[in-house]
PDB file of C-alpha atoms and ligand atoms in Angstrom:
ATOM      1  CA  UNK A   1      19.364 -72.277  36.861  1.00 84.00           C
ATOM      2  CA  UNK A   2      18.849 -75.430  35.519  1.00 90.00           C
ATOM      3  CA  UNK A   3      22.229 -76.581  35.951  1.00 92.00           C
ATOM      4  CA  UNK A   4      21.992 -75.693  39.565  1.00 95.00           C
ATOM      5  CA  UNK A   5      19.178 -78.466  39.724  1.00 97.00           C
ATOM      6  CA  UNK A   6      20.629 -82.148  40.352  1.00 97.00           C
ATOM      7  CA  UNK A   7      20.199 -85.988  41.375  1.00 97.00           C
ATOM      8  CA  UNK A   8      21.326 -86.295  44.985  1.00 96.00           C
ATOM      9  CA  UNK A   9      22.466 -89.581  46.272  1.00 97.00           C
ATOM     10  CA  UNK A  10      20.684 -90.280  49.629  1.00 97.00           C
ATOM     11  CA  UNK A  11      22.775 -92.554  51.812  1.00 97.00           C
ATOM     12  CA  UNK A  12      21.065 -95.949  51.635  1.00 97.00           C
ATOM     13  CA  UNK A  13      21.600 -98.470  54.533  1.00 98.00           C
ATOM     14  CA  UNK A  14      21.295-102.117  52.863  1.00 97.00           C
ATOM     15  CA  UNK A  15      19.417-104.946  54.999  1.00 97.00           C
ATOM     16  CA  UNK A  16      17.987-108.042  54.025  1.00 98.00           C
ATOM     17  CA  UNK A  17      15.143-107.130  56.725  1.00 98.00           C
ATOM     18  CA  UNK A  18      14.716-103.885  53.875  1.00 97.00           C
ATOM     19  CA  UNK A  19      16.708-101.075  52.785  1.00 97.00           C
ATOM     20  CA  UNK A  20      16.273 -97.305  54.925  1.00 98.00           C
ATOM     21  CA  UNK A  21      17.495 -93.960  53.425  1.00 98.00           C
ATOM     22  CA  UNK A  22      17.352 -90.883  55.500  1.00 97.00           C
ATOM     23  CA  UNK A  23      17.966 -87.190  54.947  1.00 95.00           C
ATOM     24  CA  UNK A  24      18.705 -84.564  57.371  1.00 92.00           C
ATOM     25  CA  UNK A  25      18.173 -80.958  56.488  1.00 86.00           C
ATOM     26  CA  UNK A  26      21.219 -78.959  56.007  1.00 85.00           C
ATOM     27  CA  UNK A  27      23.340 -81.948  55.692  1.00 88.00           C
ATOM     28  CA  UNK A  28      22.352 -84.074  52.681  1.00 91.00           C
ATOM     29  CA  UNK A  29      20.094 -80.622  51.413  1.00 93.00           C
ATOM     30  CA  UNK A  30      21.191 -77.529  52.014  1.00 91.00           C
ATOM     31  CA  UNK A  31      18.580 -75.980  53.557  1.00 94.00           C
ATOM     32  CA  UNK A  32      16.180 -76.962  56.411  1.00 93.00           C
ATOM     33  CA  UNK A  33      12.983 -78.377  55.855  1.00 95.00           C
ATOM     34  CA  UNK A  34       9.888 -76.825  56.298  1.00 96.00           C
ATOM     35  CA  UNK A  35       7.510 -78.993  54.767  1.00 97.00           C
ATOM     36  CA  UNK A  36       6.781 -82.487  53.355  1.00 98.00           C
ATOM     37  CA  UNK A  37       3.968 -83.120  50.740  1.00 98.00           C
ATOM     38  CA  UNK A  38       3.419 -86.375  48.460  1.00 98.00           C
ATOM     39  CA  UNK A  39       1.439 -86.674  45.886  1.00 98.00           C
ATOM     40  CA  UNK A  40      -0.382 -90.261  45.447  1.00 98.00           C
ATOM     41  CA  UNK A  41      -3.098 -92.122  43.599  1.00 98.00           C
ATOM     42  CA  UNK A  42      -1.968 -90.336  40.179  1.00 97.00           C
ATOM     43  CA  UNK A  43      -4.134 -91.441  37.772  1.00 96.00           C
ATOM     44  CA  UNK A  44      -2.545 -92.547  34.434  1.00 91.00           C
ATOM     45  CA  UNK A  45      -1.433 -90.391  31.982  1.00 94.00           C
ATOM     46  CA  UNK A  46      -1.829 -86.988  34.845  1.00 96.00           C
ATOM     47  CA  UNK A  47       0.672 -84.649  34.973  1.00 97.00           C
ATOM     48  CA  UNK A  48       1.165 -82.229  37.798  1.00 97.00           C
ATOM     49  CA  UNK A  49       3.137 -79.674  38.969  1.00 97.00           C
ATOM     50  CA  UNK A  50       3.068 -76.811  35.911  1.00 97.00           C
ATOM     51  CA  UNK A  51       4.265 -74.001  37.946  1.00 98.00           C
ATOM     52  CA  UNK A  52       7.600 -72.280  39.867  1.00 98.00           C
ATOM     53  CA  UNK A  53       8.651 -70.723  42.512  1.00 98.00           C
ATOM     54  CA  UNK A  54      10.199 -67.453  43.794  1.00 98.00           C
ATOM     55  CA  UNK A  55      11.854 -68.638  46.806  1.00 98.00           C
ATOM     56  CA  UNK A  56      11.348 -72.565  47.374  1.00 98.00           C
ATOM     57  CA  UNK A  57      13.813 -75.207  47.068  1.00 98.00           C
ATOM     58  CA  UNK A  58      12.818 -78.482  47.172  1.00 98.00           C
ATOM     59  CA  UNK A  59      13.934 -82.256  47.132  1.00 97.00           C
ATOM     60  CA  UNK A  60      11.694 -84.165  45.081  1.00 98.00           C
ATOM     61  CA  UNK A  61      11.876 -88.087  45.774  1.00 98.00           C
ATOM     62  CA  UNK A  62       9.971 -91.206  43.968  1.00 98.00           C
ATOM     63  CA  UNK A  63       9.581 -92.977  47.090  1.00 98.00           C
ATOM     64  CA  UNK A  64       7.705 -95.495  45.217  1.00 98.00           C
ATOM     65  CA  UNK A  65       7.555 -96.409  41.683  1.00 98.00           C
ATOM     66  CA  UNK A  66       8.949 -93.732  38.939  1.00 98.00           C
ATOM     67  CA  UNK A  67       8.595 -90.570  37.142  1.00 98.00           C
ATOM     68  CA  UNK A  68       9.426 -87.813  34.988  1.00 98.00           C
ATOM     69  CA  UNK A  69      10.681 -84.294  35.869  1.00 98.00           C
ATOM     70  CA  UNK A  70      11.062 -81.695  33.160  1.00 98.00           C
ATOM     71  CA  UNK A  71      12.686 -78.323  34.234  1.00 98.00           C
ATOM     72  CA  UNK A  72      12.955 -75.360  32.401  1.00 98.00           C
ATOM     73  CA  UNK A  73      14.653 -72.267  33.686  1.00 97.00           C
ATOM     74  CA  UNK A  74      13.285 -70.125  30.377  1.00 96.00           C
ATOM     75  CA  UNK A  75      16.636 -71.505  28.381  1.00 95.00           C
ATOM     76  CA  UNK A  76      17.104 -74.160  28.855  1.00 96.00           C
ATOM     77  CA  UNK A  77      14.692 -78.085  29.621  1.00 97.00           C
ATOM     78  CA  UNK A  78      16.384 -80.634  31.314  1.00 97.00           C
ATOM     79  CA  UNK A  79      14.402 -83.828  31.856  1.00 98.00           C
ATOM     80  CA  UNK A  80      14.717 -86.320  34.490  1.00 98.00           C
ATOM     81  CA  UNK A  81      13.784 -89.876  35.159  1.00 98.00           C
ATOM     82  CA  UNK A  82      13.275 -90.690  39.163  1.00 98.00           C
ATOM     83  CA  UNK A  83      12.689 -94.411  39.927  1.00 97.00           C
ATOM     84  CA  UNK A  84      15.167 -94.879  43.072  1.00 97.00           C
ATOM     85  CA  UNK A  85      14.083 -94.308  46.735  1.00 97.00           C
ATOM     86  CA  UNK A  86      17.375 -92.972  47.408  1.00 98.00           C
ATOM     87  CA  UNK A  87      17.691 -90.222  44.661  1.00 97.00           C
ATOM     88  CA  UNK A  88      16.295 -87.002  45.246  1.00 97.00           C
ATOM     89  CA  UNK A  89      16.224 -84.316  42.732  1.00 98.00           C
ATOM     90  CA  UNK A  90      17.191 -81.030  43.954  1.00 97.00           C
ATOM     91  CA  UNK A  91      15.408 -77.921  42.603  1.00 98.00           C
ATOM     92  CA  UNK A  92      16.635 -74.235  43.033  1.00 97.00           C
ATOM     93  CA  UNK A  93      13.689 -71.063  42.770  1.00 98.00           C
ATOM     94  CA  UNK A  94      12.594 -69.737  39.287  1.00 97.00           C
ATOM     95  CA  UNK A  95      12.518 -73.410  37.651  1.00 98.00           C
ATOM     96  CA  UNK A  96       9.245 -73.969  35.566  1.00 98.00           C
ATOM     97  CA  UNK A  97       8.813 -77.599  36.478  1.00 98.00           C
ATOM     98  CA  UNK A  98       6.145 -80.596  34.877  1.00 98.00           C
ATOM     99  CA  UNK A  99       6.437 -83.780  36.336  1.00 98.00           C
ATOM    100  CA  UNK A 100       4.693 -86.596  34.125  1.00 98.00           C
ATOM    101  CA  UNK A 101       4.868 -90.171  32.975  1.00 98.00           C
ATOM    102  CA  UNK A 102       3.686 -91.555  36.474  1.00 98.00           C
ATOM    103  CA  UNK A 103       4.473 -94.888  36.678  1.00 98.00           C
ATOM    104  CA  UNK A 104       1.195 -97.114  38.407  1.00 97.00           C
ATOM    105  CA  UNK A 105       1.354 -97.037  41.829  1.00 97.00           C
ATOM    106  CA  UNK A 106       4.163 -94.201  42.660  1.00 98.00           C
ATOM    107  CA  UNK A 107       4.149 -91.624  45.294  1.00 98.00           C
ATOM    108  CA  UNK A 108       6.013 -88.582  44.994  1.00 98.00           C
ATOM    109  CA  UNK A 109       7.767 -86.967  47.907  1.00 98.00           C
ATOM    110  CA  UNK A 110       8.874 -83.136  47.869  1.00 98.00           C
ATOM    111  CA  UNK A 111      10.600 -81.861  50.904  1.00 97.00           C
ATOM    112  CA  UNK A 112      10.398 -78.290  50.698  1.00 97.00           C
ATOM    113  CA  UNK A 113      12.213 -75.254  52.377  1.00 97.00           C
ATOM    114  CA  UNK A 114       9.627 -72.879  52.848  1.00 98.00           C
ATOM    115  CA  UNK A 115       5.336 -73.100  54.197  1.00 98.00           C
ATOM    116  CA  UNK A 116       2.901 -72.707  51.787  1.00 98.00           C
ATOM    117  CA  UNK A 117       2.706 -69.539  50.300  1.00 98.00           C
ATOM    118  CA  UNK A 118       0.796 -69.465  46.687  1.00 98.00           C
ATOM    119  CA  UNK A 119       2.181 -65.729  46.491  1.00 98.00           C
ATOM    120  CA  UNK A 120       5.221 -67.418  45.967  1.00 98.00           C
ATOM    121  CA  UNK A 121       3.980 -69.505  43.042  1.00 98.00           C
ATOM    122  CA  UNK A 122       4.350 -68.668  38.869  1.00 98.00           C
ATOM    123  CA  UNK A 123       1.410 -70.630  37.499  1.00 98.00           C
ATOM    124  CA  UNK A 124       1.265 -68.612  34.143  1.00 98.00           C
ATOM    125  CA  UNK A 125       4.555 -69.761  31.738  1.00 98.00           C
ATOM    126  CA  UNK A 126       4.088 -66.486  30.115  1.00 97.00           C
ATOM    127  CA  UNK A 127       4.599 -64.400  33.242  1.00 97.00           C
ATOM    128  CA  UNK A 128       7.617 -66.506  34.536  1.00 98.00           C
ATOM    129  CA  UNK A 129       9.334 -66.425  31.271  1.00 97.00           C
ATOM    130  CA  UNK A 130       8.830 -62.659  31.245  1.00 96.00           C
ATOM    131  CA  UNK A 131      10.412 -62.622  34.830  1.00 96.00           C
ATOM    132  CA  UNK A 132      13.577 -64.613  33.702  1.00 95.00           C
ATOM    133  CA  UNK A 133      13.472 -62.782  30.912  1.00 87.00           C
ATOM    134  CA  UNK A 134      13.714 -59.299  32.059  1.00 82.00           C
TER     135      UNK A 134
HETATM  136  P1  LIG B   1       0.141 -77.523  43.521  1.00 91.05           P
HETATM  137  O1  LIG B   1       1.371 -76.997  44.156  1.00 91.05           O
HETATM  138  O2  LIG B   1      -0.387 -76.791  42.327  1.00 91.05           O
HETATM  139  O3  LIG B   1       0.307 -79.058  43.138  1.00 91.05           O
HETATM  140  P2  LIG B   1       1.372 -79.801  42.177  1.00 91.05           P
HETATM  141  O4  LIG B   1       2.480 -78.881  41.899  1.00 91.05           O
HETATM  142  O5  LIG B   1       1.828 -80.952  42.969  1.00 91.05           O
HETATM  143  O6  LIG B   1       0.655 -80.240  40.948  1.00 91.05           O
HETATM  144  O7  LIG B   1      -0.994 -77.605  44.625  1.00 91.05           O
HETATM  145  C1  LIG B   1      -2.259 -78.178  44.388  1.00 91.05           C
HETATM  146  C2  LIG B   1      -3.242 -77.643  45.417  1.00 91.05           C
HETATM  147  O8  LIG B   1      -2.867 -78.034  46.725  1.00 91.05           O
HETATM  148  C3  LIG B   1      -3.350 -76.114  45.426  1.00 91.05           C
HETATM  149  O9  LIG B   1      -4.708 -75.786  45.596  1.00 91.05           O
HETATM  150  C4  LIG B   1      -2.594 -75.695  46.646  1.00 91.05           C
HETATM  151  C5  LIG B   1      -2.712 -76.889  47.571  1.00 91.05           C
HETATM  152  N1  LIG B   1      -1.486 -77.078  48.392  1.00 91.05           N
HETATM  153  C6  LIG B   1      -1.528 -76.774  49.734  1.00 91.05           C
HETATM  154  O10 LIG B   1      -2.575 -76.330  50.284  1.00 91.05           O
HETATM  155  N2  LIG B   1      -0.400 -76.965  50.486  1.00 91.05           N
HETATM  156  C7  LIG B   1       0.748 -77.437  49.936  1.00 91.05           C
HETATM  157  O11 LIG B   1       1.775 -77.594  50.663  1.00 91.05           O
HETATM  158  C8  LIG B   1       0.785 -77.724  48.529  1.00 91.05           C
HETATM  159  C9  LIG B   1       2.024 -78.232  47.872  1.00 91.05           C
HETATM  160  C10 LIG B   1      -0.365 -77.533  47.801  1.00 91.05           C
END
């Protein structure tokens, strides 16, 4: 599962009035977007996330400043440093994810494919590594 998770290249329109990237769901992600969170004001040293999903994909995006995203699909921990507005990182269901090392300043950007559902959430590691597991 892991290795289904990636860095997407957003197209990125250079100006010297400012740079623009888009995305448009089911073109540049494959699947349409349902929702948009960001988290912001991240004190130093926090970490979020600590959870995964059933069902959701999502498109995570430093859309200012950086910072770290470790997945782990119960095998396997990939880690991944975000610090471009025009790199998403895609990630598929049943990825344990941490995201960490927030850089001062940085807002974190998650498009995501389905509403809120917390029925769809793993918050205990032990009970999503015995449902990869089994
Ligand atoms: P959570 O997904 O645990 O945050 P993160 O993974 O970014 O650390 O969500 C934190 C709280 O916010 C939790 O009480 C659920 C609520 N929440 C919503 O109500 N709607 C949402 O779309 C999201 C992502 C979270």
């Amino acid at each position: 599962m892991v290795n289904k998770c990636k860095i997407i290249n957003l197209p990125k329109i250079t100006d010297p009035r400012g740079n623009l990237t888009f995305i448009e769901g089911g073109k540049h992600i494959d699947f349409d977007i349902k929702r948009v969170y960001y988290l912001y004001d991240v004190p130093g040293g926090a970490e979020r996330g600590g959870h995964a999903h059933k069902e959701l994909q999502q498109l995570i995006i430093a859309i200012a400043g950086s910072f770290d995203i470790v997945l782990d699909d119960g095998y396997k921990k990939k880690r991944f440093h975000l610090n471009r507005s025009y790199y998403g990182l895609y990630i598929c269901p049943m990825v344990w994810r941490e995201l960490e090392n927030f850089s001062s300043g940085s807002v974190c950007m998650v498009l995501a494919s389905i509403l809120y559902d917390e029925s769809d959430y793993y918050r205990d590691y032990e009970d999503f590594l015995m449902s990869v597991r089994s």
